[in-house]
mmCIF file of C-alpha atoms and ligand atoms in Angstrom:
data_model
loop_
_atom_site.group_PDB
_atom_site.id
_atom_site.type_symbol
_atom_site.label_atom_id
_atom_site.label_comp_id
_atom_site.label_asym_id
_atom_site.label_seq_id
_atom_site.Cartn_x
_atom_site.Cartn_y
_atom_site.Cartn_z
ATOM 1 C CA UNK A 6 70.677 68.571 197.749
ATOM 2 C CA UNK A 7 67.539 66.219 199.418
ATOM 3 C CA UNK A 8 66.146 65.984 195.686
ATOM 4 C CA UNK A 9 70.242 64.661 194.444
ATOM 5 C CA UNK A 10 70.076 62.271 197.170
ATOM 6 C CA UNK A 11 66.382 61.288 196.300
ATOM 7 C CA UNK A 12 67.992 60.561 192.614
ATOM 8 C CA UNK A 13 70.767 59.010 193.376
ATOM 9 C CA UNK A 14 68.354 56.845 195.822
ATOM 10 C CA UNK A 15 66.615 55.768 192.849
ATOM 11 C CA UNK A 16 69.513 55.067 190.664
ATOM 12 C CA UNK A 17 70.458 52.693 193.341
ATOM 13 C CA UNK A 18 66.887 50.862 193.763
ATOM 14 C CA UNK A 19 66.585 50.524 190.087
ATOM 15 C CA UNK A 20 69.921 48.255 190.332
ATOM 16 C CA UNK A 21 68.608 46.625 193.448
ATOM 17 C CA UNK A 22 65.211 45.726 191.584
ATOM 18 C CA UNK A 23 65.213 46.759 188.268
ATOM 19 C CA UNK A 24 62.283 48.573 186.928
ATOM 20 C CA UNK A 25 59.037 46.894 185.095
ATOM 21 C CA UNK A 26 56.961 48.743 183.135
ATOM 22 C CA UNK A 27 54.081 50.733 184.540
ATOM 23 C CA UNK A 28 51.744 49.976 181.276
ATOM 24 C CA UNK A 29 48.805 47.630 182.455
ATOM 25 C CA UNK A 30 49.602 43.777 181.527
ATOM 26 C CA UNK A 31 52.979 44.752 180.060
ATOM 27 C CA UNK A 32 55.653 44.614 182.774
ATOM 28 C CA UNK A 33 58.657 43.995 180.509
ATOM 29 C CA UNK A 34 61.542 44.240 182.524
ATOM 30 C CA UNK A 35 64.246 47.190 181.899
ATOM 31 C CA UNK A 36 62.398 50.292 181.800
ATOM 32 C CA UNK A 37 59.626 51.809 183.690
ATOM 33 C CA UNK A 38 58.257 52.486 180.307
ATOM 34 C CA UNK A 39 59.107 49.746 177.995
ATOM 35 C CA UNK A 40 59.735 51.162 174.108
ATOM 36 C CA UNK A 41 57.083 48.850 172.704
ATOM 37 C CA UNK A 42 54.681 50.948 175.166
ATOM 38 C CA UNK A 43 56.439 54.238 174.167
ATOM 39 C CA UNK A 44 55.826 53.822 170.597
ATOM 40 C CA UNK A 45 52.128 52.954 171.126
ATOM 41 C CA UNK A 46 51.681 54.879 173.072
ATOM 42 C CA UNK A 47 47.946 56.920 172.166
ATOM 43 C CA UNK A 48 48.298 59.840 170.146
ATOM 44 C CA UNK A 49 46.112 62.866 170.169
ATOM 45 C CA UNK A 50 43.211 62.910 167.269
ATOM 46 C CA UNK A 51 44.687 63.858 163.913
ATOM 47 C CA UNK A 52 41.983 66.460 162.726
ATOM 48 C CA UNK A 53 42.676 68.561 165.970
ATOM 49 C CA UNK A 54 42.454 72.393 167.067
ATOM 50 C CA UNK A 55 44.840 73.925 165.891
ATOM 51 C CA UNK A 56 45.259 76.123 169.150
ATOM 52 C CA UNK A 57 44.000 73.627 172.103
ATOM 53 C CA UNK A 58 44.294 70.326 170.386
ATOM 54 C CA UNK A 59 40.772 69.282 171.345
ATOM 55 C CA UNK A 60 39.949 66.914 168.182
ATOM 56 C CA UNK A 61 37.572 68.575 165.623
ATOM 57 C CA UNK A 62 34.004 66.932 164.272
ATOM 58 C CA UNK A 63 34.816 65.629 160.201
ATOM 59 C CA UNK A 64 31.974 67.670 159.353
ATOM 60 C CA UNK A 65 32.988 70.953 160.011
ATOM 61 C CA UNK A 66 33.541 73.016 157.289
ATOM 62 C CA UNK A 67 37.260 73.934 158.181
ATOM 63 C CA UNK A 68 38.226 70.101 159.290
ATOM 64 C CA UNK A 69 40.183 69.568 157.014
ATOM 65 C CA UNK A 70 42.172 73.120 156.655
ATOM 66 C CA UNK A 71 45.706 73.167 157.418
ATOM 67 C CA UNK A 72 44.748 75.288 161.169
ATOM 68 C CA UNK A 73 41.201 74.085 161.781
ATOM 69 C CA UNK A 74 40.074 75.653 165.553
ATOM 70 C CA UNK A 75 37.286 73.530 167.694
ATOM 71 C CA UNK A 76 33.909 75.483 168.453
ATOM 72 C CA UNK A 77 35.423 76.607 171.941
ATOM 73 C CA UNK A 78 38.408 78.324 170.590
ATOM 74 C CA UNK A 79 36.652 79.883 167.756
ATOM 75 C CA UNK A 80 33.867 81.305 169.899
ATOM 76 C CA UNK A 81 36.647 82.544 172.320
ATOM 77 C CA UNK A 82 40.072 82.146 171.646
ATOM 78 C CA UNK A 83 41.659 81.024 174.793
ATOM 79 C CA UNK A 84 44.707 83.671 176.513
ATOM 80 C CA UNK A 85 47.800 80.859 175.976
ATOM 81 C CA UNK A 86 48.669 80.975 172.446
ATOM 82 C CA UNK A 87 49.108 76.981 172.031
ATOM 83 C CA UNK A 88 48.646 73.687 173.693
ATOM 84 C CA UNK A 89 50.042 70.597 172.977
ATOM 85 C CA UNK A 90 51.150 67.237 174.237
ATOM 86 C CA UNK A 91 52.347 63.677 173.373
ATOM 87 C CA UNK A 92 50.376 61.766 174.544
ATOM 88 C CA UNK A 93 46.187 61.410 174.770
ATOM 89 C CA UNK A 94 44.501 60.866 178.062
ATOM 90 C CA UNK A 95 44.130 57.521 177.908
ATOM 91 C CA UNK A 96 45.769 53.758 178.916
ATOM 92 C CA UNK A 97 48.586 52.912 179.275
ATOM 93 C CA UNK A 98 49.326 56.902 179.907
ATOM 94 C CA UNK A 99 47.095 57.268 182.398
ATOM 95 C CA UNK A 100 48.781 55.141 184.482
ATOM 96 C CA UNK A 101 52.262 56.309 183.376
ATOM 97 C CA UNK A 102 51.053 59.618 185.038
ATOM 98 C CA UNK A 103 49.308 57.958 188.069
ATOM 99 C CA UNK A 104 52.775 56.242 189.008
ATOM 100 C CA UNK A 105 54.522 59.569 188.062
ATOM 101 C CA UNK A 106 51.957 61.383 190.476
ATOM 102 C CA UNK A 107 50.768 58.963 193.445
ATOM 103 C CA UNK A 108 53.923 56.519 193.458
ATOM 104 C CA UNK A 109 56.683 59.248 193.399
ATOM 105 C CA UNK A 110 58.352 57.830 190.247
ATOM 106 C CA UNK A 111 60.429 60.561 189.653
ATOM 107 C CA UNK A 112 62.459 58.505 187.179
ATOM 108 C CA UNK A 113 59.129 58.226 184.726
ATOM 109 C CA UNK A 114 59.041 62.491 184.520
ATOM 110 C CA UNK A 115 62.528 62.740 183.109
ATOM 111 C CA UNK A 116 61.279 60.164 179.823
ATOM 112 C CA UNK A 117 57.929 61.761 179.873
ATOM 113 C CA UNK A 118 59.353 65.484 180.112
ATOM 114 C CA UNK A 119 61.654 64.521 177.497
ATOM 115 C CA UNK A 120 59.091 63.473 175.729
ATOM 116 C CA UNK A 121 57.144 66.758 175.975
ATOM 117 C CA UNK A 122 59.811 68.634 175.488
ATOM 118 C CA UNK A 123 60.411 67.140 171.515
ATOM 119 C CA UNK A 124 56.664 68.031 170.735
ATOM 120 C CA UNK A 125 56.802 71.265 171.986
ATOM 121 C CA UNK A 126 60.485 72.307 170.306
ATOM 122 C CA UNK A 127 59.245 72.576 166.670
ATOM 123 C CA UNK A 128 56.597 75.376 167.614
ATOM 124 C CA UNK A 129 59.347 77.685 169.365
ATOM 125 C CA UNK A 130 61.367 78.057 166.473
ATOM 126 C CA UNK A 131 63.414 81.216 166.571
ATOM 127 C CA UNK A 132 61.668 82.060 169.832
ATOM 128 C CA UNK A 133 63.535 79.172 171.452
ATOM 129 C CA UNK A 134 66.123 81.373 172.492
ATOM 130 C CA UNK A 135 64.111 83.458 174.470
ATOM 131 C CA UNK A 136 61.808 81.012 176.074
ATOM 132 C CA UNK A 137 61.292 80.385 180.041
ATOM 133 C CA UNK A 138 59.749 77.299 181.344
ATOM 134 C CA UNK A 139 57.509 77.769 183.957
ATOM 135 C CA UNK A 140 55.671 75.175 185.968
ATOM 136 C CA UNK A 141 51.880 75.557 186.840
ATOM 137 C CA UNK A 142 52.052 76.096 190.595
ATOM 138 C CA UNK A 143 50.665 73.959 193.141
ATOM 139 C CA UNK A 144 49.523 74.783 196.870
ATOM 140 C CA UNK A 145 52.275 74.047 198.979
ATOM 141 C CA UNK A 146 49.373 71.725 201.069
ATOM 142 C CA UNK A 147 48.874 69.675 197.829
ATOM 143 C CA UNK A 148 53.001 69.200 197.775
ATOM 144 C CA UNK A 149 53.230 68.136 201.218
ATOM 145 C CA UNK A 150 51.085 65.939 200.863
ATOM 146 C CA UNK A 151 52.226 64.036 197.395
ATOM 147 C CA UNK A 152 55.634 64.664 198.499
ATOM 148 C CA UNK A 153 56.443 65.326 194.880
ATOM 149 C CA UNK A 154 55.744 68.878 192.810
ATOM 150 C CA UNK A 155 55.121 67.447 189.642
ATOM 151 C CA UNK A 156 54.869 70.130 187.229
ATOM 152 C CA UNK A 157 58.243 71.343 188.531
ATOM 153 C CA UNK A 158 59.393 68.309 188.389
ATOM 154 C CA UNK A 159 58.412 68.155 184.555
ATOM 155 C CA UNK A 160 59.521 71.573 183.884
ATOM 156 C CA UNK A 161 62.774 71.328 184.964
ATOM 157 C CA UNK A 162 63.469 68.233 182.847
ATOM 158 C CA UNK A 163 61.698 70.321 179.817
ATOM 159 C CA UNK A 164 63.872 73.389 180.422
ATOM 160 C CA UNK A 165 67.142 70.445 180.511
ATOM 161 C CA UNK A 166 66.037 69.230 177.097
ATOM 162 C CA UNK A 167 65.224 72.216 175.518
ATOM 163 C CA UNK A 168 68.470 74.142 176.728
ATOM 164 C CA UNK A 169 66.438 77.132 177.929
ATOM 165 C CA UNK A 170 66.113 78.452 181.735
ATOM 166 C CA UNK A 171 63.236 77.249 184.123
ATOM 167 C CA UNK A 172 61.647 80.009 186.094
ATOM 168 C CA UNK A 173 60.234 78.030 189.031
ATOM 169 C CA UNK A 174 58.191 80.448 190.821
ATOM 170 C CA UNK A 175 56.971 82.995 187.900
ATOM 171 C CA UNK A 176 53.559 81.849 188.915
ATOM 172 C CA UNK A 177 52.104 81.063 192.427
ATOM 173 C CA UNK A 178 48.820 79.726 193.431
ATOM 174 C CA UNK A 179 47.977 81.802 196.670
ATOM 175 C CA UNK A 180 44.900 79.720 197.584
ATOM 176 C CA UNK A 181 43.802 76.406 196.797
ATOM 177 C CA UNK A 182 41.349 74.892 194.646
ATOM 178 C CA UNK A 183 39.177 72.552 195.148
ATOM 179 C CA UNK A 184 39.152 69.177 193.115
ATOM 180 C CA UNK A 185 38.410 69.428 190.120
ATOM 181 C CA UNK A 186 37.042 66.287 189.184
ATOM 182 C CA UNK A 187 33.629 66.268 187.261
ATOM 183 C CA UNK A 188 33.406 69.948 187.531
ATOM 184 C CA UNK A 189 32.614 71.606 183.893
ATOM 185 C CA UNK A 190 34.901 73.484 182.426
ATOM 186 C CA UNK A 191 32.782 77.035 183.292
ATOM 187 C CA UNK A 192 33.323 75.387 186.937
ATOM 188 C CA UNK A 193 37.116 74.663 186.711
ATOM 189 C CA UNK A 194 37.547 77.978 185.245
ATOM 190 C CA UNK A 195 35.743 79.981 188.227
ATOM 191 C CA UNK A 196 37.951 77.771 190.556
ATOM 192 C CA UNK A 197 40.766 78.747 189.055
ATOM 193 C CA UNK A 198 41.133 81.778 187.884
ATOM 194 C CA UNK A 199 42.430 84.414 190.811
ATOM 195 C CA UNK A 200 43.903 81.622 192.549
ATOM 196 C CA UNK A 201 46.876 81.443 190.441
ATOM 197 C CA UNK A 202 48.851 84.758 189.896
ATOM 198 C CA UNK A 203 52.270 86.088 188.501
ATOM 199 C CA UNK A 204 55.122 87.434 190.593
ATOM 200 C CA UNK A 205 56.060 90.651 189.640
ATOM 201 C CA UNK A 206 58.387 91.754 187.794
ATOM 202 C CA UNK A 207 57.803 88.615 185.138
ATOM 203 C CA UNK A 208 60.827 89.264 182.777
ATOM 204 C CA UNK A 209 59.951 87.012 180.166
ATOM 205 C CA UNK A 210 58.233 87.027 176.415
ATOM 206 C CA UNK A 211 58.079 83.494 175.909
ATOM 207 C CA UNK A 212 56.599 80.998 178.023
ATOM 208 C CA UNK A 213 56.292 77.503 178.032
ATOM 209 C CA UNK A 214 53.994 76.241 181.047
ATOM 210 C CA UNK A 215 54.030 72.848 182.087
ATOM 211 C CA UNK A 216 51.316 70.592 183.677
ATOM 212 C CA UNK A 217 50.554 66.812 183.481
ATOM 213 C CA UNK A 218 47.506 66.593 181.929
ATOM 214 C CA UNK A 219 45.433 69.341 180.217
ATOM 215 C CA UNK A 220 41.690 67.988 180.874
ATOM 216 C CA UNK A 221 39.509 71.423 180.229
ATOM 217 C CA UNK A 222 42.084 74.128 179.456
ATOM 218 C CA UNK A 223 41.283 76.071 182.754
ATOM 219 C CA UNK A 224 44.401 75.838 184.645
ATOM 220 C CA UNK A 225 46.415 76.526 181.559
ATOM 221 C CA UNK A 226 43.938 79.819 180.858
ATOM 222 C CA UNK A 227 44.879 80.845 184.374
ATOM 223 C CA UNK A 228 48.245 80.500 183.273
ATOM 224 C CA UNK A 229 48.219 82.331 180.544
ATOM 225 C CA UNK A 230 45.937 85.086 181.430
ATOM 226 C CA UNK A 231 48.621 85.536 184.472
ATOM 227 C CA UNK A 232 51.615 86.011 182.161
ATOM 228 C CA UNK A 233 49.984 88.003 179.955
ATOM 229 C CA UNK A 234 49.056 90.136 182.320
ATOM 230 C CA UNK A 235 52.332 90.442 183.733
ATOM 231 C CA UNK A 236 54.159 90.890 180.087
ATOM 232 C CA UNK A 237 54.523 87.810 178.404
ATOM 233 C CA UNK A 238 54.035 87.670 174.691
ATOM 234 C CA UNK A 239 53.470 84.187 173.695
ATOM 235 C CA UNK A 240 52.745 81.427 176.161
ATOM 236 C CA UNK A 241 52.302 77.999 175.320
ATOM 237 C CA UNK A 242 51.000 74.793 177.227
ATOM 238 C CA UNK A 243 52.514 71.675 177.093
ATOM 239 C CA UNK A 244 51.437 68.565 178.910
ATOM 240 C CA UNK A 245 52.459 64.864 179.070
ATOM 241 C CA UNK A 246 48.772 64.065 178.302
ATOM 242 C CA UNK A 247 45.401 65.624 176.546
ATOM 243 C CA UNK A 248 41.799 64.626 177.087
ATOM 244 C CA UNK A 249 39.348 65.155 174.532
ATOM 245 C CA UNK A 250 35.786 65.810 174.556
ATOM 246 C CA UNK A 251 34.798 64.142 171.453
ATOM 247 C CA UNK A 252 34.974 66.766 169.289
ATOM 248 C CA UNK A 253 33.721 70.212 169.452
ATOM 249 C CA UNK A 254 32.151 69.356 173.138
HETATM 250 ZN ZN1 ZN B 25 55.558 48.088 178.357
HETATM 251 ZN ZN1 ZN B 26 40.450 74.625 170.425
#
């Protein structure tokens, strides 16, 4: 009910002062994401993993294969099955993400979730039907104190799109971690891992987790390697945004 009066709150401030877009030096009235900005909008590298979407050095010798896999993922092939996203890590997305995050714009995750949702939908296939979208948890202190669950939000207007069910609390993070900024991925991964676990009984086979950005891959390993364990066949990450690490990093 507080989150239909929230929206309806919005509808009614967007008439009052209609929106501008978020992208830096763009603020074209109408939208908070114009559809200039949409369209080019930074797209992840084209010779990319095949599993993580990381983007793969030219000269490797599988590059240009039709499934080439970055160093990482070869080495050690992470526990979700795929991750993708629309969008790179990068301007004007960044701060499409910031607003979605730090400024409440609750109105940005339901075109951005959309837009997740129509990269993700070709690599369900017949599996759509039984897929469950789960959001990557977050500490009920980190909530508070946005005031906004943003991977729930996201997930629930990925689960709308793709016509499937969203199972809000399949996962919980009982502790917190700490932030994760400029922490390596071995780092993030310790952090992680153990702080986010699967309620029992998980009756699901396909998953679908949703985040905002995927930066190293820990939190969606975390993810996955808590489904898994609880019975999930095939779990795929999807996220408005992807960094890279310049190949093979
Ligand atoms: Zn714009
Ligand atoms: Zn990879």
């Amino acid at each position: 009910m507080a989150a239909d009066v929230r929206a309806l709150a919005e509808v009614w401030l967007d008439c009052l002062f209609p929106p501008r877009c978020l992208s830096p030096g763009c603020s074209r009235r109408g939208a908070w994401i114009c559809a200039p900005c949409l369209a080019g909008a930074p797209a992840l590298p084209k010779r990319r993993c095949a599993i993580c979407g990381d983007a793969v050095l030219a000269a490797r010798a599988d590059a240009r294969s039709a499934s080439p896999r970055c160093r990482r993922c070869l080495a050690q092939p992470p526990a979700f099955d795929l991750a993708v996203a629309p969008w790179l890590h990068a301007p004007p997305v960044t701060d499409w993400i910031h607003a979605l995050k730090y400024d409440r714009r609750r109105r940005v995750a339901d075109l951005a979730g959309q837009c997740a949702a129509a990269v993700v939908r070709p690599h369900l296939g017949p599996d759509l039907a039984r897929t469950v979208v789960v959001p990557v948890p977050t500490h009920a202190e980190r909530r508070a104190e946005r005031g906004i669950d943003v991977p729930a939000r996201l997930a629930a207007v990925v689960a709308a799109s793709l016509g499937v069910p969203v199972a809000v609390d399949a996962l919980e993070r009982v502790r917190a971690t700490p932030p994760q900024v400029g922490t390596s991925r071995a780092e993030r991964l310790a952090n992680v891992l153990g702080a986010i676990e699967a309620r029992r009984p998980v009756c699901l086979e396909h998953a679908v987790v949703v985040d905002d950005v995927l930066t190293t891959g820990a939190t969606g390993e975390a993810c996955a390697r808590a489904l898994k364990a609880a019975g999930a066949k095939r779990v795929v990450v999807v996220t408005l945004a992807r960094a890279t690490h310049g190949g093979d990093a």
